Coordinates of C-alpha atoms in Angstrom, one line a residue:
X1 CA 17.3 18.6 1.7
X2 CA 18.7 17.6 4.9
X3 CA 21.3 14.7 4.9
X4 CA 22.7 13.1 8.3
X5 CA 26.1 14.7 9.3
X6 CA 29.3 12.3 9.8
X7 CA 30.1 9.2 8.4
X8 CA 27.9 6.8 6.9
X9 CA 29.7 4.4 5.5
X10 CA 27.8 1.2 7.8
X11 CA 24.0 1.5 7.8
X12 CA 22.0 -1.0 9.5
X13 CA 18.5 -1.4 8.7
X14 CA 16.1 -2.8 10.7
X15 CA 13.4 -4.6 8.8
X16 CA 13.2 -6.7 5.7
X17 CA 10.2 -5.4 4.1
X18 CA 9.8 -3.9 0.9
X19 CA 10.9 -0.2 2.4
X20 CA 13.9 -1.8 4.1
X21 CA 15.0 -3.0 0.5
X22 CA 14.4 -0.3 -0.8
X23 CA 16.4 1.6 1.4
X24 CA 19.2 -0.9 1.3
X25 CA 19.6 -1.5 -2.5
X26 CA 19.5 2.5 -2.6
X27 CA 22.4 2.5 0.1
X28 CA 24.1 0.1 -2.0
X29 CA 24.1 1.5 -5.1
X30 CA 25.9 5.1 -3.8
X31 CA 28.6 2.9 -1.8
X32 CA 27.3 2.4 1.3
X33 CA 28.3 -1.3 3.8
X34 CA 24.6 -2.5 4.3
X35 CA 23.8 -4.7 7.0
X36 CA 19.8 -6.2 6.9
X37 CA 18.2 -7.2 10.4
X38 CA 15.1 -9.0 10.3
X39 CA 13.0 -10.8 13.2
X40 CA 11.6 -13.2 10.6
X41 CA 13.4 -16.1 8.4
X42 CA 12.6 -14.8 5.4
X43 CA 12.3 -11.0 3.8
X44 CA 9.2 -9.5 3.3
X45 CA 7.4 -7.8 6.0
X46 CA 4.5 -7.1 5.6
X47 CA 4.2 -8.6 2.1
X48 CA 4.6 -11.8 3.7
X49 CA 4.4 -15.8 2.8
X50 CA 3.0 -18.5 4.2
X51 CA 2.7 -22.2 2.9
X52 CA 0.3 -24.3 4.0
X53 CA -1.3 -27.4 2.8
X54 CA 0.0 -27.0 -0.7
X55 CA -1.0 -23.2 -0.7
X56 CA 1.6 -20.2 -1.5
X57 CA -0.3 -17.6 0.6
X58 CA 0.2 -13.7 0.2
X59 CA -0.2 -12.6 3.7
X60 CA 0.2 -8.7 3.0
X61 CA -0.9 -6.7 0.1
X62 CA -2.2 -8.2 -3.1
X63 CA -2.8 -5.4 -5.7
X64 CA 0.4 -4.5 -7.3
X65 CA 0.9 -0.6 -9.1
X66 CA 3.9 1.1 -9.9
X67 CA 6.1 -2.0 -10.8
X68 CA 8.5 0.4 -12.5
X69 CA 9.6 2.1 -8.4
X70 CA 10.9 -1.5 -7.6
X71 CA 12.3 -1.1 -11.1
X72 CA 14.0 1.8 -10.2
X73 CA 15.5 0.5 -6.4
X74 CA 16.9 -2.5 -8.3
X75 CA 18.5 -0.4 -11.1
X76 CA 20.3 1.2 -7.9
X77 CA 22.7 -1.8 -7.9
X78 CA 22.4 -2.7 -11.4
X79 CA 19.1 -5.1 -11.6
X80 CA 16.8 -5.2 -14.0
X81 CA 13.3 -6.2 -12.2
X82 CA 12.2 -8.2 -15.5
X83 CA 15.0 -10.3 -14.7
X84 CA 14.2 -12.0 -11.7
X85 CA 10.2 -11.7 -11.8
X86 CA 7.8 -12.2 -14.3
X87 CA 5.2 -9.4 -14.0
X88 CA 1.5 -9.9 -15.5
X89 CA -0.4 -7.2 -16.2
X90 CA -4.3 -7.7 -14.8
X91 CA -6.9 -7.3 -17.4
X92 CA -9.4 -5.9 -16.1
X93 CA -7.4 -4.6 -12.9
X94 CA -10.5 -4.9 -11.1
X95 CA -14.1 -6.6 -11.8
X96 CA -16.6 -4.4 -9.6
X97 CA -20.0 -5.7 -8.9
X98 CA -22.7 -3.7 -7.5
X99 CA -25.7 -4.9 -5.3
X100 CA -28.0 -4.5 -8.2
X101 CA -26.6 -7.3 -10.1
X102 CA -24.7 -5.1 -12.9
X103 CA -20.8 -5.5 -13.7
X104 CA -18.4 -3.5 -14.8
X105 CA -14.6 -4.6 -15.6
X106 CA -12.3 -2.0 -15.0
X107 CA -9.9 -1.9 -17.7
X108 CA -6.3 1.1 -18.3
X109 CA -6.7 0.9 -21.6
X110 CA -8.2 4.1 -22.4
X111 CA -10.5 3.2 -25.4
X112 CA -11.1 -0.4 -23.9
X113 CA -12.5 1.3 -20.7
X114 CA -14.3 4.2 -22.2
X115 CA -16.3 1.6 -24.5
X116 CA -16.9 -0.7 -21.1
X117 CA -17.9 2.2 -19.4
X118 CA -20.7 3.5 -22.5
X119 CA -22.0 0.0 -22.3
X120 CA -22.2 -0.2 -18.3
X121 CA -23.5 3.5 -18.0
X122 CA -23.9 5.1 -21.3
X123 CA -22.3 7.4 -23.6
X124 CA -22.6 10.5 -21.1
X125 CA -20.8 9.3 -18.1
X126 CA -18.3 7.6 -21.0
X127 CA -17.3 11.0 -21.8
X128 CA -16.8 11.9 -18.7
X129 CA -14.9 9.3 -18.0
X130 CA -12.5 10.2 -20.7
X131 CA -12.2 13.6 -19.0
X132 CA -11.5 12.1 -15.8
X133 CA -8.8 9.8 -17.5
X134 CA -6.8 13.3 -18.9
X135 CA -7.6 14.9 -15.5
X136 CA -5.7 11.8 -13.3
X137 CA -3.1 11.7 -15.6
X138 CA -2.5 15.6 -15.0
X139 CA -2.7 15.3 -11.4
X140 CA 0.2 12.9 -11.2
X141 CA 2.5 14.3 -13.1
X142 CA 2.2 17.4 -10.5
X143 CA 2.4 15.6 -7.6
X144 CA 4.8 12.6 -8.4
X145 CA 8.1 14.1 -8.1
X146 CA 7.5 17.5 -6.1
X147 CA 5.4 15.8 -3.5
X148 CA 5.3 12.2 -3.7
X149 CA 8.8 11.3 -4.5
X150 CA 10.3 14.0 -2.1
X151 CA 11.7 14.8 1.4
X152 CA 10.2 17.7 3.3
X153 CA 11.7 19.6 5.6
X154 CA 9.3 22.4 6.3
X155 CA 5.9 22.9 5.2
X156 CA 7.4 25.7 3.1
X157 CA 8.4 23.4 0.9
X158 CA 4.7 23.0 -0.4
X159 CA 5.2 26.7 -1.3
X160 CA 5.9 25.8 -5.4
X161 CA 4.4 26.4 -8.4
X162 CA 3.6 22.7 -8.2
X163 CA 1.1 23.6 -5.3
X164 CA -0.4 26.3 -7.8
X165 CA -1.2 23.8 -10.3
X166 CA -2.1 21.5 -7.7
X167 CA -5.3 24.4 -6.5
X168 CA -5.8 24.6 -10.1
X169 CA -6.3 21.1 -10.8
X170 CA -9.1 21.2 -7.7
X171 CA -6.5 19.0 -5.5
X172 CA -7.3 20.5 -2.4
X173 CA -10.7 20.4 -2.7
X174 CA -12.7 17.1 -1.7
X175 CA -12.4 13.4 -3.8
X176 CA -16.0 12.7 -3.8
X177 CA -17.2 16.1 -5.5
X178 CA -14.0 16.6 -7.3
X179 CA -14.6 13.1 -9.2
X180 CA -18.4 13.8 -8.9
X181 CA -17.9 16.9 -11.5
X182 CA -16.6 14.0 -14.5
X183 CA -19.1 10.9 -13.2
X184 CA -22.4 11.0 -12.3
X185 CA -23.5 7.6 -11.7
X186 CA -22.8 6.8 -8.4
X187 CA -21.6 3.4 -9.0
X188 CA -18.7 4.7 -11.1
X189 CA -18.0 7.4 -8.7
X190 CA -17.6 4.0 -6.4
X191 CA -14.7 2.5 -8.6
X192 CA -12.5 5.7 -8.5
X193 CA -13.0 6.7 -4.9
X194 CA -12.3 3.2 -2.8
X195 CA -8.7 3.9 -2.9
X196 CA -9.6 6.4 -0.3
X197 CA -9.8 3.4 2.1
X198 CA -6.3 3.2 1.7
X199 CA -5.6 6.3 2.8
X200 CA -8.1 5.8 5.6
X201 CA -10.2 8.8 5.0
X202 CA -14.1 8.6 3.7
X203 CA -14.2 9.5 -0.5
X204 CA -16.2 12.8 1.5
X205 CA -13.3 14.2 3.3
X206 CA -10.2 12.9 1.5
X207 CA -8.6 15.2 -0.7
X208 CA -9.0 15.1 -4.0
X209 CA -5.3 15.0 -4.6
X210 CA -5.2 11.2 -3.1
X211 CA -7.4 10.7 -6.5
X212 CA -3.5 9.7 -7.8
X213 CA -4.2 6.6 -6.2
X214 CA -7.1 6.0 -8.9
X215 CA -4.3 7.1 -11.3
X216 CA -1.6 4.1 -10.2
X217 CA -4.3 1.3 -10.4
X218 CA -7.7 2.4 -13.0
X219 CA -4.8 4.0 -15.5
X220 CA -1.2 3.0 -15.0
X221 CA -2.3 -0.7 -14.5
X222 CA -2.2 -3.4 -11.7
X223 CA 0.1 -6.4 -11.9
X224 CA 0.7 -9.7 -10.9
X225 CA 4.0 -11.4 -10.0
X226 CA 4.3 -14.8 -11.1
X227 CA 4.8 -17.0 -8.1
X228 CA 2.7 -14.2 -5.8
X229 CA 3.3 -11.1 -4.1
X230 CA 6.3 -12.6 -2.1
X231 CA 8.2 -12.7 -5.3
X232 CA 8.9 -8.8 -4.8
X233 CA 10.4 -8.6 -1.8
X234 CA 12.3 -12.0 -2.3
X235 CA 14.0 -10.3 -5.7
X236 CA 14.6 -7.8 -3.5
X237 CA 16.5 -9.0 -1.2
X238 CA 18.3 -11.7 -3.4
X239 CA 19.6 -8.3 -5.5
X240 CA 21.2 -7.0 -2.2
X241 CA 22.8 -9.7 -0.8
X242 CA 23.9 -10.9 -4.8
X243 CA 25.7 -6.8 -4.6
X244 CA 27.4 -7.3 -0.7
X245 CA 24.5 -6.6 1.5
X246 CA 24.9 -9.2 4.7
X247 CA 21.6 -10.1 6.0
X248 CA 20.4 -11.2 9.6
X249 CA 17.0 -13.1 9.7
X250 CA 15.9 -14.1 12.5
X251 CA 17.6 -11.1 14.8
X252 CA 15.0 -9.2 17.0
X253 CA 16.4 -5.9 17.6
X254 CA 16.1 -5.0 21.1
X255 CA 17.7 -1.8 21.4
X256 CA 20.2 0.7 19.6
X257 CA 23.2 1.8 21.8
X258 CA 23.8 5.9 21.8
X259 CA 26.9 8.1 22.4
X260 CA 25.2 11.4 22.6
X261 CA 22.9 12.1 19.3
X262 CA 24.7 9.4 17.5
X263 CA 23.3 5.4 17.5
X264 CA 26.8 3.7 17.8
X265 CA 25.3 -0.1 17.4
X266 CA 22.3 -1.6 16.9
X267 CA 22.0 -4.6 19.5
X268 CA 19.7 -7.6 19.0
X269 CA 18.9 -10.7 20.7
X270 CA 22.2 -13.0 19.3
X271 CA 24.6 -9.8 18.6
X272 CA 25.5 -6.3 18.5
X273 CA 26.3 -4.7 15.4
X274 CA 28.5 -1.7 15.2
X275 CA 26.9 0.7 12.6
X276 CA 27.3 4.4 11.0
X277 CA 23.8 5.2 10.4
X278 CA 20.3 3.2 10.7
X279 CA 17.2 3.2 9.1
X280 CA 14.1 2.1 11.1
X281 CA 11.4 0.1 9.2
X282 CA 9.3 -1.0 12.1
X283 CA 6.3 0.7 13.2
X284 CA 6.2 4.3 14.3
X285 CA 5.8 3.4 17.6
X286 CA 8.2 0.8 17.6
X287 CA 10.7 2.8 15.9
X288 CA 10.3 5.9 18.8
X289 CA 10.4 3.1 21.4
X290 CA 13.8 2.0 19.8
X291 CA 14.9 5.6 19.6
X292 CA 13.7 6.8 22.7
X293 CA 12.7 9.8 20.9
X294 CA 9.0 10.6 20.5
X295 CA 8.2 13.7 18.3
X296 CA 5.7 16.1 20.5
X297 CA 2.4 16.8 17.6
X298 CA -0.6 19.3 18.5
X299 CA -2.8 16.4 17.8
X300 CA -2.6 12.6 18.7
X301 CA -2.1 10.2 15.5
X302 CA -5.2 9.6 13.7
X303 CA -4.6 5.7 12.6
X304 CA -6.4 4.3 9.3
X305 CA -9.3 1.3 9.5
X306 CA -7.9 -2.0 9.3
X307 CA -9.1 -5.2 7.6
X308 CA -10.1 -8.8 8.6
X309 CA -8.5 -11.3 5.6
X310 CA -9.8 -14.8 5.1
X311 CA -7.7 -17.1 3.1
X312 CA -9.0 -19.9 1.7
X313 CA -8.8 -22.7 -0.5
X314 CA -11.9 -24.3 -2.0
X315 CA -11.9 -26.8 -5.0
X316 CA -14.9 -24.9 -6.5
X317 CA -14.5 -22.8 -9.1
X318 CA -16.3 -19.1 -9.5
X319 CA -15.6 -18.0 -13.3
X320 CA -17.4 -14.7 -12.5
X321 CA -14.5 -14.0 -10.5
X322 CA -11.5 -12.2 -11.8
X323 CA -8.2 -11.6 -10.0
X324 CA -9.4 -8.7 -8.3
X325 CA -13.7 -8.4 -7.3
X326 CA -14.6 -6.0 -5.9
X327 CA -17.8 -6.7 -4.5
X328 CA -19.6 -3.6 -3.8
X329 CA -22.8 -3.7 -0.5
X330 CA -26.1 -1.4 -1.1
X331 CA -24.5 1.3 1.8
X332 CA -21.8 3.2 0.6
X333 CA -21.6 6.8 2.5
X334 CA -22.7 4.9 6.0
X335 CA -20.2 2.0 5.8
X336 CA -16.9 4.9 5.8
X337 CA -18.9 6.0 8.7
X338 CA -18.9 2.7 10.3
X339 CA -15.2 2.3 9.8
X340 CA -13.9 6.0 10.5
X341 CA -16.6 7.2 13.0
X342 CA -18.7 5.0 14.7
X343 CA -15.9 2.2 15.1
X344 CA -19.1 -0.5 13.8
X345 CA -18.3 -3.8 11.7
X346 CA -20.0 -2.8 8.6
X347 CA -23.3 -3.7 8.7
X348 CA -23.4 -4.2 4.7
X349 CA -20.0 -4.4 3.4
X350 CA -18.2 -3.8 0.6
X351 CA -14.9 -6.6 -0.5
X352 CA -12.3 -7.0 -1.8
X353 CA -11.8 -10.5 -3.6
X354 CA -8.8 -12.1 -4.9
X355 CA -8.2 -15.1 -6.9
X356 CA -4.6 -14.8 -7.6
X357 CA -5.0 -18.5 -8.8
X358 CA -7.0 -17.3 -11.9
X359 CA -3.7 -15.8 -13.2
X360 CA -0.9 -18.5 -11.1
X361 CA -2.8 -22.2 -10.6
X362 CA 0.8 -22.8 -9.3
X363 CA -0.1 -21.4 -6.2
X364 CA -2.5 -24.0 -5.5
X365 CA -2.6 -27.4 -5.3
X366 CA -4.1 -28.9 -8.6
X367 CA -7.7 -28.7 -9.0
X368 CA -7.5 -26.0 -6.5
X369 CA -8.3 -22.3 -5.8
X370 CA -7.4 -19.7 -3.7
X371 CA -9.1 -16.6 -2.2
X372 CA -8.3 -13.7 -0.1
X373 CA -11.3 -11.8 0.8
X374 CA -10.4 -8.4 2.5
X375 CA -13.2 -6.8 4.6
X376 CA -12.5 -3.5 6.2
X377 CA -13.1 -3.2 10.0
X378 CA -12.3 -0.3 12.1
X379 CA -9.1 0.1 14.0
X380 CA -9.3 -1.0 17.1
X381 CA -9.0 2.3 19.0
X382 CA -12.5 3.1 17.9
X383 CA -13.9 -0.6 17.4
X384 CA -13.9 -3.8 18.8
X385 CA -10.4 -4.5 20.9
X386 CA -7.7 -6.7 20.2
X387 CA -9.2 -9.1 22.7
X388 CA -13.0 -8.8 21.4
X389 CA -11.9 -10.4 18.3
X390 CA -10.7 -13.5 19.7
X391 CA -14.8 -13.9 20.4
X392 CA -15.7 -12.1 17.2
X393 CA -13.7 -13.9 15.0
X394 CA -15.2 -17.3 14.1
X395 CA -19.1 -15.7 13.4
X396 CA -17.3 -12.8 11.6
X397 CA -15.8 -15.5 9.3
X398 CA -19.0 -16.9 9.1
X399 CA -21.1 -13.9 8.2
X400 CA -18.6 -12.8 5.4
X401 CA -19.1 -16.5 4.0
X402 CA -22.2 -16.0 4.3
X403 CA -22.5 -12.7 2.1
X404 CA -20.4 -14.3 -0.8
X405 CA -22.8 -16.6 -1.2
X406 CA -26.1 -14.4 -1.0
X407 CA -23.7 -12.3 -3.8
X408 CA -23.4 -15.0 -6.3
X409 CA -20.4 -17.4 -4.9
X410 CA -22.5 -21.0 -4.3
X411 CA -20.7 -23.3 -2.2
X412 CA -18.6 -20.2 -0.1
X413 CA -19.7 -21.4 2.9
X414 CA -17.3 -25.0 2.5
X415 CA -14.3 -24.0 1.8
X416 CA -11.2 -24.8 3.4
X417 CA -10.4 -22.0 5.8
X418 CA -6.5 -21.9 6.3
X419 CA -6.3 -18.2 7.2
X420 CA -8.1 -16.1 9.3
X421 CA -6.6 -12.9 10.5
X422 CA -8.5 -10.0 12.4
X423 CA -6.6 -6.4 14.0
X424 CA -5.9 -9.2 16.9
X425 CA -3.7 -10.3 14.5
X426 CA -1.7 -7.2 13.8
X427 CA -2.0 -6.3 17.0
X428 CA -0.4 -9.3 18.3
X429 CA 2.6 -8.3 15.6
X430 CA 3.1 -5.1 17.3
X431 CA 1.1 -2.8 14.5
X432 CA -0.4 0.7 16.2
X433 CA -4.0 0.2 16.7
X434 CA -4.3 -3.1 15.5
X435 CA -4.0 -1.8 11.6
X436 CA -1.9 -2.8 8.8
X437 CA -2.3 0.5 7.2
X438 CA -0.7 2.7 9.7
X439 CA -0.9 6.7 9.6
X440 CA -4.4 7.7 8.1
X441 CA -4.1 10.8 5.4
X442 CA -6.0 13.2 6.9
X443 CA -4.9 16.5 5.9
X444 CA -2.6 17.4 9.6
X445 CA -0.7 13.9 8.2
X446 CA 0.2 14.3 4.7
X447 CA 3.1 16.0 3.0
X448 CA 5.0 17.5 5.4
X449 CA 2.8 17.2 8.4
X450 CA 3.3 13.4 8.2
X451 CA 5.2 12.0 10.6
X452 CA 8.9 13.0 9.0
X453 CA 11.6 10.3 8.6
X454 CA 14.0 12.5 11.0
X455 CA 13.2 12.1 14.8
X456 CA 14.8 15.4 16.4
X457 CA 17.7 14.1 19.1
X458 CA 19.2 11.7 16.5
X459 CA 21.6 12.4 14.4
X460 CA 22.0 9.4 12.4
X461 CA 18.6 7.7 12.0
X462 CA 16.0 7.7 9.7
X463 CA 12.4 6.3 9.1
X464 CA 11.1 4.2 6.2
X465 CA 7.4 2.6 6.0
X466 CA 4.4 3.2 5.7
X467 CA 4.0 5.3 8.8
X468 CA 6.2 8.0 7.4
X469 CA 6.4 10.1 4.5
X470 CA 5.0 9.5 1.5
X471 CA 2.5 7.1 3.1
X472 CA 0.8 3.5 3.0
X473 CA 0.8 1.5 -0.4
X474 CA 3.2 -0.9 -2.4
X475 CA 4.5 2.7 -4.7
X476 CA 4.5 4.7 -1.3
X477 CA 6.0 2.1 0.4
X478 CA 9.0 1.7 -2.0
X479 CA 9.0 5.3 -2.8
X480 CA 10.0 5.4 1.6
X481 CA 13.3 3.6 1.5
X482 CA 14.6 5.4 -1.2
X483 CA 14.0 9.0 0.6
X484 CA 15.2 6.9 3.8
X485 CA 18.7 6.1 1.6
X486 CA 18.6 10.0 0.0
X487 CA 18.9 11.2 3.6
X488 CA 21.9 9.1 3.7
X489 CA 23.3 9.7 0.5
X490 CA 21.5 12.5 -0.9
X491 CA 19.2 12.5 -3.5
X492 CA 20.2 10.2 -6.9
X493 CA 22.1 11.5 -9.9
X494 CA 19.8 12.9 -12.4
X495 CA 20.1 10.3 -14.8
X496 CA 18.8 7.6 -12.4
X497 CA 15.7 9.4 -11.4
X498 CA 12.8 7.7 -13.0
X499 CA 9.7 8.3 -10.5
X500 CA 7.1 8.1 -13.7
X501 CA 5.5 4.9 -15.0
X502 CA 7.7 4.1 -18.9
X503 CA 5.2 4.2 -20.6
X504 CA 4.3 7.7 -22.2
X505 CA 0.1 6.7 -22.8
X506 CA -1.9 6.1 -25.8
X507 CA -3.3 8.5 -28.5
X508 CA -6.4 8.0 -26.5
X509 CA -5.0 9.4 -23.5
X510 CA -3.4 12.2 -25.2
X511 CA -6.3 13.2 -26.9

């Protein structure tokens, strides 16, 4: 693996969010001076907070897999994560209802979900299921360390006998079919192929290896921190400045100063700060505007669909709701078409609903609920333009109100919007086409034909995020800054490498 050459004893890294951390408790915990610059007051990023009216508001991500990678970056300097945040585990990790009416609560525990699963489909696609459990579990242990939790430097480093049992698995072949072969009811195919999404690549094209995404949330679990998603990113950064990291909110970086190959300083708009090395958290084409360096590809960036969020408080209350809904349209096959192809609002959609208040009330006021319903839209390089959704907005919010309550959810349409934000949104925080998701994972950008966290003419930078390798998502995310701080570094004694969820799986897994 390639490390930067000269001294790095100083590395500034630009961006507070959870791959900056990452990065930075990493630096710290092999020796390295870390200075944190952030443009907001307060870490976070993308995972960030806003209070309002009594409400704690996640404004970034809300499903939480892989706790044990922000384990891990905290371990770096010492930490134990247990110790600054209480985790809950979601059960089920996911409610998914289908425009028939029928229900099914997705469950990890092996024996718990096969039962829910003979009850919701019957005892055929329950054994299937438990097929499809063993076959997940088998596909991450392949590709966690070789090519999730790795830095490539050629695409011959895909040529391993990890890649061989990769093919074997059927991981190059296509999600849909390859988790079509275990399930045959459509609806369950549904529940372990919307991860796609993430990846920003219809269950039809995606490869099946991004089924490891299934793995993180339908078998390792999904999680809740007490006090909200923020609470990650504020352990975080309370670890790193508790071990000697100095942090700088409020500094927008404005350039980086260069003797030759080498950034010398990283200037921003109250001070210049001399540095070693830096590590670049912003978005990829933020970070080559900063650099000055942008890498030549055979083929423009493909970016992922992005997502309108309502968040709102209501003082109804929906018990059919658990944490996470997922709330499922009629159209399945022509909605990925809308979002990937045709650049249409989806014209029945599917949603994601949150209730993070059925697990926290604290994050409330009393008597009070809170929602975050997540609809996907198209980027807007193929949809509706930044500026179109300062129209589209207020009948969009509207229409998705609208649908809850033709879905079972009486009383949607009056609750108290505090929230509303649309690709003009991320636009207007400087995110490539107007997406929170970045780099889609089609197959010319994953693995080593990702964008690479080295940028050719520098000597002495490197990329975290999720525009860069491995890719978008919380465990992706994390996994980022610590490649970021192994470029620095290089890679982590043995005895520190934990990349694989602690627990070792029931007797019903192993079976």
């Amino acid at each position: 693996m390639r490390r930067l050459p000269g001294p790095t004893d100083h590395v500034v890294v630009v961006g507070a969010g959870l791959a900056g951390l990452s990065a930075a408790l990493h630096l710290l915990g092999a020796g390295r001076r870390v200075t944190v610059v952030e443009r907001a007051v307060r870490p976070g990023g993308r995972a960030g907070l806003l209070e309002r009216a009594g409400y704690r508001i996640d404004t970034g991500p809300t499903v939480l897999t892989m706790p044990h990678l922000v384990d891990e970056a905290l371990a770096a300097v010492g930490e134990k994560l247990a110790d600054r945040v209480e985790l809950v585990p979601l059960d089920p990790a996911y409610r998914a209802v289908f425009a028939d009416g029928s229900r099914l609560d997705v469950r990890t525990d092996g024996a718990a979900m096969e039962a829910e699963v003979e009850r919701f489909a019957g005892p055929r696609e329950a054994a299937g299921y438990r097929r499809l459990r063993r076959w997940l579990r088998r596909l991450h242990q392949v590709q966690m360390d070789r090519f999730i939790d790795s830095n490539f430097d050629s695409p011959l480093h895909l040529l391993n006998a990890d890649l061989a049992r990769l093919a074997a698995l059927g991981g190059l072949g296509r999600l849909d079919a390859r988790i079509g072969r275990f399930l045959h009811d459509e609806r369950l195919r549904r529940v372990f192929t919307f991860q796609a999404l993430y990846a920003g690549v219809p269950p039809a094209r995606a490869l099946a290896a991004y089924a490891v995404i299934a793995y993180m949330d339908t078998v390792a679990g999904v999680w809740f921190p007490r006090g909200g998603m923020h609470a990650l990113p504020r352990a975080m950064a309370d670890a790193a400045a508790t071990t000697g990291a100095e942090f700088r909110y409020g500094h927008a970086v404005r350039r980086l100063e260069r003797r030759g190959e080498r950034i010398t300083a990283v200037v921003t708009d109250r001070e210049r700060i001399r540095c070693d090395a830096v590590v670049l958290t912003p978005d990829l084409p933020e970070a080559h505007r900063l650099l000055g360096r942008r890498p030549r590809r055979p083929l423009p960036l493909r970016y992922a669909p992005s997502a309108v969020v309502l968040h709102a408080g209501t003082d109804r209350d929906w018990p059919a709701l658990a944490h996470h809904t997922l709330s499922f349209g009629r159209a399945w096959h022509r909605t990925f078409d809308e979002l990937t192809r045709t650049g249409d609002l989806m014209s029945d959609p599917s949603l994601l609903v949150t209730r993070p208040t059925a697990t926290d009330p604290g994050l409330a006021p009393d008597g009070r609920q809170l929602l975050h319903v997540l609809a996907p839209c198209p980027n807007t390089r193929i949809g509706p333009g930044a500026q179109a959704w300062t129209q589209l907005a207020p009948a969009y919010r509207d229409s998705l109100l609208g649908t809850l309550e033709r879905r079972g959810l009486p009383g949607a349409s009056a609750v108290e919007e505090l929230c509303l934000v649309t690709p003009a949104d991320w636009h207007r925080q400087g995110l490539a086409a107007g997406t929170p998701f970045s780099v889609a994972h089609t197959l010319a950008q994953t693995g080593p034909f990702r964008p690479a966290n080295l940028v050719r003419g520098t000597a002495n930078a490197v990329l975290a995020g999720c525009g860069t390798t491995p890719g978008v998502g919380i465990p992706t995310v994390v996994l980022s800054g610590k490649l970021a701080a192994a470029r620095v570094t290089g890679p982590p004694a043995a005895p520190g490498r934990r990349t694989r969820p602690p627990t070792q799986g029931t007797a019903h897994d192993r079976a």
